[in-house]
Amino acid sequence: HESRLWQFTAVDRKWGFILTEQALCLHTVNYRDFPDFSHRFQKGLESFLKVPEICVDWMTALGIRYVNLVMTESKHPLKD
C-alpha cells in the first residue's frame, strides 16, 4: 500500500505543512514562540478542513510537537 504525501511550503521555505493520509504536520526553521506556532497550525488546519477533496470526517488525535533550539550568547547552537 503506497502512502500519499503532500507538502505545502512558504516561498521562503521557512514554514510548511506536510499532509499524509494520517497526519498533518507543521514544520519551521523560523520558530518564534509557541503562540505564533499554535496560531499558524490552527490557521493551516482550518484551511485544510475547508477543502472538500481532503474528506476529513473525524480525527482520533491532534498533536503538536515543537523543539526549542538553545543558542549561546555568541549565537552558535550548542552541540551534544
Coordinates of C-alpha atoms in Angstrom, one line a residue, residues 15-77:
W15 CA 7.3 27.3 7.2
G16 CA 5.4 24.4 5.7
F17 CA 2.8 21.7 6.2
I18 CA 3.1 18.1 5.4
L19 CA -0.2 16.3 4.8
T20 CA -0.5 12.5 4.7
E21 CA -3.4 10.2 4.9
Q22 CA -2.9 10.0 8.7
A23 CA -1.3 13.2 9.7
L24 CA -1.0 17.0 9.3
C25 CA 2.4 18.3 10.4
L26 CA 3.6 21.9 10.6
H27 CA 7.4 22.4 10.4
T28 CA 9.5 25.5 10.6
V29 CA 13.1 26.8 10.8
N30 CA 11.8 30.2 11.9
Y31 CA 10.3 29.4 15.3
R32 CA 9.5 32.5 17.4
D33 CA 7.3 31.2 20.2
F34 CA 4.5 28.8 21.0
P35 CA 1.6 31.2 20.5
D36 CA 2.8 32.0 17.0
F37 CA 3.4 28.4 16.1
S38 CA 0.0 27.4 17.5
H39 CA -1.8 30.2 15.6
R40 CA -0.1 29.1 12.3
F41 CA -1.1 25.4 13.0
Q42 CA -4.7 26.4 13.7
K43 CA -5.0 28.5 10.5
G44 CA -3.5 25.7 8.5
L45 CA -5.8 23.1 10.0
E46 CA -8.8 25.3 9.3
S47 CA -7.7 25.8 5.7
F48 CA -7.3 22.1 5.1
L49 CA -10.7 21.3 6.6
K50 CA -12.3 23.6 4.1
V51 CA -11.1 21.6 1.1
P52 CA -13.8 19.0 0.3
E53 CA -11.4 16.7 -1.5
I54 CA -9.5 16.1 1.7
C55 CA -12.6 14.5 3.2
V56 CA -11.7 14.7 6.9
D57 CA -14.8 13.2 8.6
W58 CA -13.2 12.7 12.0
M59 CA -10.0 12.8 13.9
T60 CA -8.8 10.5 16.6
A61 CA -6.0 12.7 17.8
L62 CA -4.4 16.0 17.1
G63 CA -0.9 16.9 18.4
I64 CA 1.7 19.5 18.2
R65 CA 5.4 18.9 18.8
Y66 CA 7.9 21.7 18.9
V67 CA 11.6 21.7 19.9
N68 CA 13.4 24.8 21.1
L69 CA 16.9 25.4 19.8
V70 CA 19.2 26.7 22.6
M71 CA 21.7 29.2 21.4
T72 CA 24.8 30.5 23.3
E73 CA 25.4 34.2 23.7
S74 CA 27.5 34.2 20.6
K75 CA 24.5 32.9 18.7
H76 CA 26.1 29.5 17.9
P77 CA 24.0 26.4 18.5

